[in-house]
Coordinates of N, CA, C and O in Angstrom, one line a residue:
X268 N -15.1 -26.7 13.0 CA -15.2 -25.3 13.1 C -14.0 -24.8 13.9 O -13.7 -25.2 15.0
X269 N -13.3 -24.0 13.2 CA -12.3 -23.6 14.5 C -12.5 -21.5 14.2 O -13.2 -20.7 13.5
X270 N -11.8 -21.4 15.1 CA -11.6 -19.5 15.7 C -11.1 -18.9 14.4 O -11.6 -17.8 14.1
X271 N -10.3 -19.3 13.7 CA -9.3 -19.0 12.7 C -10.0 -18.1 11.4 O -11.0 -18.6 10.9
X272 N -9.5 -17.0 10.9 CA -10.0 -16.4 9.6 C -9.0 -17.0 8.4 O -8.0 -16.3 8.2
X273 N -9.1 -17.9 7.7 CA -8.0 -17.7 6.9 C -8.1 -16.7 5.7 O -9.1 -16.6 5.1
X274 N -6.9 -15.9 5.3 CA -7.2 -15.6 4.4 C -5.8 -15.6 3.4 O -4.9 -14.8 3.5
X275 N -5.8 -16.6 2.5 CA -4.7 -17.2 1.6 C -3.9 -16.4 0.8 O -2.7 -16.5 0.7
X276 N -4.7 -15.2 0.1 CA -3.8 -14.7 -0.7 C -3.2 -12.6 -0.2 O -3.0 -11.4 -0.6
X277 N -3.3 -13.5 0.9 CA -2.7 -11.8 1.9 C -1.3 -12.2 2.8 O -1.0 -13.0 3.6
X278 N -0.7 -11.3 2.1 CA 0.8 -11.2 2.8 C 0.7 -10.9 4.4 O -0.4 -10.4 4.9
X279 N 1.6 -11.2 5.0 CA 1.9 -11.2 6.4 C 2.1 -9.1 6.4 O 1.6 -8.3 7.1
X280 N 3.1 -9.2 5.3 CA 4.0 -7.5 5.2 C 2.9 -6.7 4.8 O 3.2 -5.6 4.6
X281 N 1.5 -7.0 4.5 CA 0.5 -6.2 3.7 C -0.5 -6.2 4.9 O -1.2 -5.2 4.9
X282 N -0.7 -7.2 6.0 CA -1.7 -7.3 6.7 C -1.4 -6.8 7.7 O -2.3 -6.2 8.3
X283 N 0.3 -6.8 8.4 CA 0.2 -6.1 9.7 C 0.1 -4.4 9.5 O -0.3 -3.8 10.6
X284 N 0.3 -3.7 8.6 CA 0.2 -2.1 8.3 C -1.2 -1.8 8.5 O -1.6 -0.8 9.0
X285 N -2.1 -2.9 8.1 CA -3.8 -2.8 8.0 C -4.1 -2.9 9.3 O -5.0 -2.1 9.7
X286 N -3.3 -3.8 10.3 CA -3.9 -3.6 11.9 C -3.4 -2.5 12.4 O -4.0 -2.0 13.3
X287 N -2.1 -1.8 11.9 CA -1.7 -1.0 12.9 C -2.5 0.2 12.5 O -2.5 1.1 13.2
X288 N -3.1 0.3 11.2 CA -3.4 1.3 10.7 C -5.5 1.5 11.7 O -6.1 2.5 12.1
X289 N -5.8 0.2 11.6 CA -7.3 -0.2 12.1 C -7.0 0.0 14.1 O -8.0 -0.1 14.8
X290 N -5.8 0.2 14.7 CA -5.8 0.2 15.9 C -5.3 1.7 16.3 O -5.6 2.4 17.3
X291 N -4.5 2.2 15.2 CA -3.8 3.3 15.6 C -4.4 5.0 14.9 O -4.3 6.1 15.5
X292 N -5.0 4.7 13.5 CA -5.3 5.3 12.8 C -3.9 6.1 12.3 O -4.0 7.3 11.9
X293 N -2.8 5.6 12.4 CA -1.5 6.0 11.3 C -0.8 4.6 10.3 O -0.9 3.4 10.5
X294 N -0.4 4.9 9.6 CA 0.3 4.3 8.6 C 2.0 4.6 8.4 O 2.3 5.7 8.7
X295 N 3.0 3.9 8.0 CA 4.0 4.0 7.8 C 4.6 3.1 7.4 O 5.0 2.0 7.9
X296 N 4.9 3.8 5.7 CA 5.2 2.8 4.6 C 7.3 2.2 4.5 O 7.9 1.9 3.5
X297 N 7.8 2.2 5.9 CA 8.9 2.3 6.3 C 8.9 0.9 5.6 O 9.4 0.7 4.5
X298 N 8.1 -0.3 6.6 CA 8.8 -1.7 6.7 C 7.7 -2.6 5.6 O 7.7 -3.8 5.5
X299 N 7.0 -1.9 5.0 CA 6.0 -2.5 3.9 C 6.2 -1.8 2.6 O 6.8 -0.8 2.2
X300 N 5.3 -2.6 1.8 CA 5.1 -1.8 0.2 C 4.2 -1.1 -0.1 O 3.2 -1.7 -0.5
X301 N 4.1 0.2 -0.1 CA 2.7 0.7 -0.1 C 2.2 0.2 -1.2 O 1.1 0.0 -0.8
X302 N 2.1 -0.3 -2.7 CA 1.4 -0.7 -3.4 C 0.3 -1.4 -2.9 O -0.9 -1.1 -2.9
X303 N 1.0 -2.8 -2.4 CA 0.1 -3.9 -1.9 C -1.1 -3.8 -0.7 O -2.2 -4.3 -0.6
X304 N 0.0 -2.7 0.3 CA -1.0 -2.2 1.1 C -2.2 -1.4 0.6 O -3.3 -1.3 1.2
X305 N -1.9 -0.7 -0.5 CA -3.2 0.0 -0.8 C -4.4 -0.7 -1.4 O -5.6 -0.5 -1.3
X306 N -3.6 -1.9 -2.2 CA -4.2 -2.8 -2.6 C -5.5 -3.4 -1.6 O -6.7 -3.5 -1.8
X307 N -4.7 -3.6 -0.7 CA -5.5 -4.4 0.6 C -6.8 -3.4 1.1 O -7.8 -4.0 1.4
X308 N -6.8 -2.0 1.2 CA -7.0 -1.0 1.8 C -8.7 -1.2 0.9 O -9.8 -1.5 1.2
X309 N -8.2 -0.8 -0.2 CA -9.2 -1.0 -1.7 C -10.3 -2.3 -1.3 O -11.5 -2.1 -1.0
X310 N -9.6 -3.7 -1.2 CA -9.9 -4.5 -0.7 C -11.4 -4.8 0.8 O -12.4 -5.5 1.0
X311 N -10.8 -3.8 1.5 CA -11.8 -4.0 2.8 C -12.5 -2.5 2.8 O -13.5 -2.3 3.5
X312 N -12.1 -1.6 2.1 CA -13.3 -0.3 1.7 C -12.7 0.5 2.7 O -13.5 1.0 3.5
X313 N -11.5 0.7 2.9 CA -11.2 1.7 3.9 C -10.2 3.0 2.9 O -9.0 3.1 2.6
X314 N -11.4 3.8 2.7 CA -11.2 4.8 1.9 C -10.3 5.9 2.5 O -9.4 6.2 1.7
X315 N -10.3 6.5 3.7 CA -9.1 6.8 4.2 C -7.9 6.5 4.3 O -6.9 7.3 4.2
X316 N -7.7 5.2 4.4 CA -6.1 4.5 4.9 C -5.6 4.2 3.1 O -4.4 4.0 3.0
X317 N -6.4 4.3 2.0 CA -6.5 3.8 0.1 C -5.7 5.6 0.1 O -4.6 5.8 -0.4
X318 N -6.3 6.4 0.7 CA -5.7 7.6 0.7 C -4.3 7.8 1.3 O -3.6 8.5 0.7
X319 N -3.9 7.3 2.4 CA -3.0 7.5 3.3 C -2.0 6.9 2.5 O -1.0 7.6 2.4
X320 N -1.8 5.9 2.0 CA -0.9 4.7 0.6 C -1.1 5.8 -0.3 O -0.1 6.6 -0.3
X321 N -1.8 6.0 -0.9 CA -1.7 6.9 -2.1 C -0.3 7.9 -1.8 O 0.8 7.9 -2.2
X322 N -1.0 8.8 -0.8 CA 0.2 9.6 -0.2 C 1.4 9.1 -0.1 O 2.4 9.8 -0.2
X323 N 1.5 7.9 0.1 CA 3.4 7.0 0.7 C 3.6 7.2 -0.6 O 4.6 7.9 -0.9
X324 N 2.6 6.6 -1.7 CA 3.2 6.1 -2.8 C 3.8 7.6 -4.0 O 4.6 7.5 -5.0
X325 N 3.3 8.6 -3.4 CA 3.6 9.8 -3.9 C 5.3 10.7 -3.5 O 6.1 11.4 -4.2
X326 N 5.1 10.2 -2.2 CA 5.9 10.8 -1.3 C 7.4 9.7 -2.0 O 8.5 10.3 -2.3
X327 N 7.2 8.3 -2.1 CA 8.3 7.2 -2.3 C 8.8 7.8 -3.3 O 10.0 8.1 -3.3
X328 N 7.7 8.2 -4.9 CA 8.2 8.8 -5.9 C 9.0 9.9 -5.7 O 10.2 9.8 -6.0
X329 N 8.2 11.1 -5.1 CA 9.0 12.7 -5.1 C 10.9 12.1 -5.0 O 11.9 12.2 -5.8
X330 N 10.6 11.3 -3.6 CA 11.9 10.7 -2.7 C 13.1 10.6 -3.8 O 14.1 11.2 -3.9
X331 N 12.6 9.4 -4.8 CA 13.4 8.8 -6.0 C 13.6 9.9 -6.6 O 14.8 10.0 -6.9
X332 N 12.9 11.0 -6.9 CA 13.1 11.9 -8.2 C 14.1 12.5 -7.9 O 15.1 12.5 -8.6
X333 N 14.0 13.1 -6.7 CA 15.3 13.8 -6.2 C 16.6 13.2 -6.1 O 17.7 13.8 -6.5
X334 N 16.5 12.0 -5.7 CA 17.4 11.4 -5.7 C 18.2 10.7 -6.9 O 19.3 10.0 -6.8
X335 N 17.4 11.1 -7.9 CA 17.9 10.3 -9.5 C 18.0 9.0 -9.2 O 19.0 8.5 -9.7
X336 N 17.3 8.2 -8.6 CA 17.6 6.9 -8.1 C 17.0 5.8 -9.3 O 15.8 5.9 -9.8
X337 N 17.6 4.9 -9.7 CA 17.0 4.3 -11.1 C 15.9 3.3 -10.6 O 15.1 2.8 -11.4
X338 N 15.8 3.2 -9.2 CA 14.4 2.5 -8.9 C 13.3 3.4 -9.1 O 12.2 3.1 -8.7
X339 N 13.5 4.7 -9.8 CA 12.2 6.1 -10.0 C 11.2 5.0 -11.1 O 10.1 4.6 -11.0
X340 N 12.4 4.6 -12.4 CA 11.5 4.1 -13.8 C 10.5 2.7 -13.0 O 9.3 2.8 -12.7
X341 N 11.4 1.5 -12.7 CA 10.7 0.9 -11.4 C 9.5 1.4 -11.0 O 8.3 1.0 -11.3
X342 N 9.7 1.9 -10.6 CA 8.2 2.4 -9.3 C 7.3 3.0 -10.3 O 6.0 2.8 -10.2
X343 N 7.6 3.5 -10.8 CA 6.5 4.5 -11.7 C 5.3 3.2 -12.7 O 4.1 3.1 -12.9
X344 N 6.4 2.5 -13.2 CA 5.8 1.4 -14.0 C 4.5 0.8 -12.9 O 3.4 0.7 -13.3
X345 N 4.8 0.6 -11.8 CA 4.0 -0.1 -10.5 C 2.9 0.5 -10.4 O 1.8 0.0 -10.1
X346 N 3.2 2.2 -10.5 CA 1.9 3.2 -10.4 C 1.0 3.1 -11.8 O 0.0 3.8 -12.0
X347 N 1.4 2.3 -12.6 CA 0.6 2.7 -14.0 C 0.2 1.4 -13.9 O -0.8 1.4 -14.6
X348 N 0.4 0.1 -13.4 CA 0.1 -1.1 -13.7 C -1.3 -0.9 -12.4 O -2.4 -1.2 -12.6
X349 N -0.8 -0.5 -11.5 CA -1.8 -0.3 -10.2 C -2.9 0.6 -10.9 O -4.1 0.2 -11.0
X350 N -2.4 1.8 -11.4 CA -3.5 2.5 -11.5 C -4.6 1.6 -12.9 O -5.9 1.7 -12.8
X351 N -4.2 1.1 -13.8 CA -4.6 0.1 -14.8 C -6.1 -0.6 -13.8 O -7.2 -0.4 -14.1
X352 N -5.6 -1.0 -13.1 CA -6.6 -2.1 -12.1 C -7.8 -1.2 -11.6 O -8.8 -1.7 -11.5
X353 N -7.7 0.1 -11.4 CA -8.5 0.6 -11.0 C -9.6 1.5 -12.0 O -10.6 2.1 -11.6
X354 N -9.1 1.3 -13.5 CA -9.7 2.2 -14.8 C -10.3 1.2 -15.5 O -10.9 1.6 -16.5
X355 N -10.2 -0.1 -15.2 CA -10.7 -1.1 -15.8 C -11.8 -1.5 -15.3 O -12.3 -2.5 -15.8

């Protein structure tokens, strides 16, 4: 028996946004990926913070548009593969 939770298929970069987000009640998709994180969010039923990602992931878009940035086609593809997971 030891103290330890393992949990194998969770990133280090997806898990610390989830504590700071469960200690702080803010989010900031600066040093993470909001996809994954939202992923995770979905994952433990935290319907606010699934909200809060949504918003990054909106906000990341607008960002590219303006910017004509060719990571826009990129990212958009990520929103239709993500959104896929959730209509199925």
């Amino acid at each position: 028996v030891t103290n330890q939770v393992e949990l194998p298929d969770l990133s280090m970069g997806s898990f610390l946004p989830l504590l700071e987000y469960l200690y702080s009640d803010t989010y900031s998709a600066k040093n993470s990926d909001p996809f994954d994180v939202m992923i995770l969010a979905d994952r433990f039923c935290l319907q606010r913070f699934f909200q809060i990602c949504e918003s990054e992931i909106s906000k990341m878009l607008t960002n590219l548009l303006w910017k004509n940035n060719e990571q826009l086609l990129t990212k958009t593809v990520e929103v239709i593969q993500v959104a896929k997971v959730w209509t199925t």
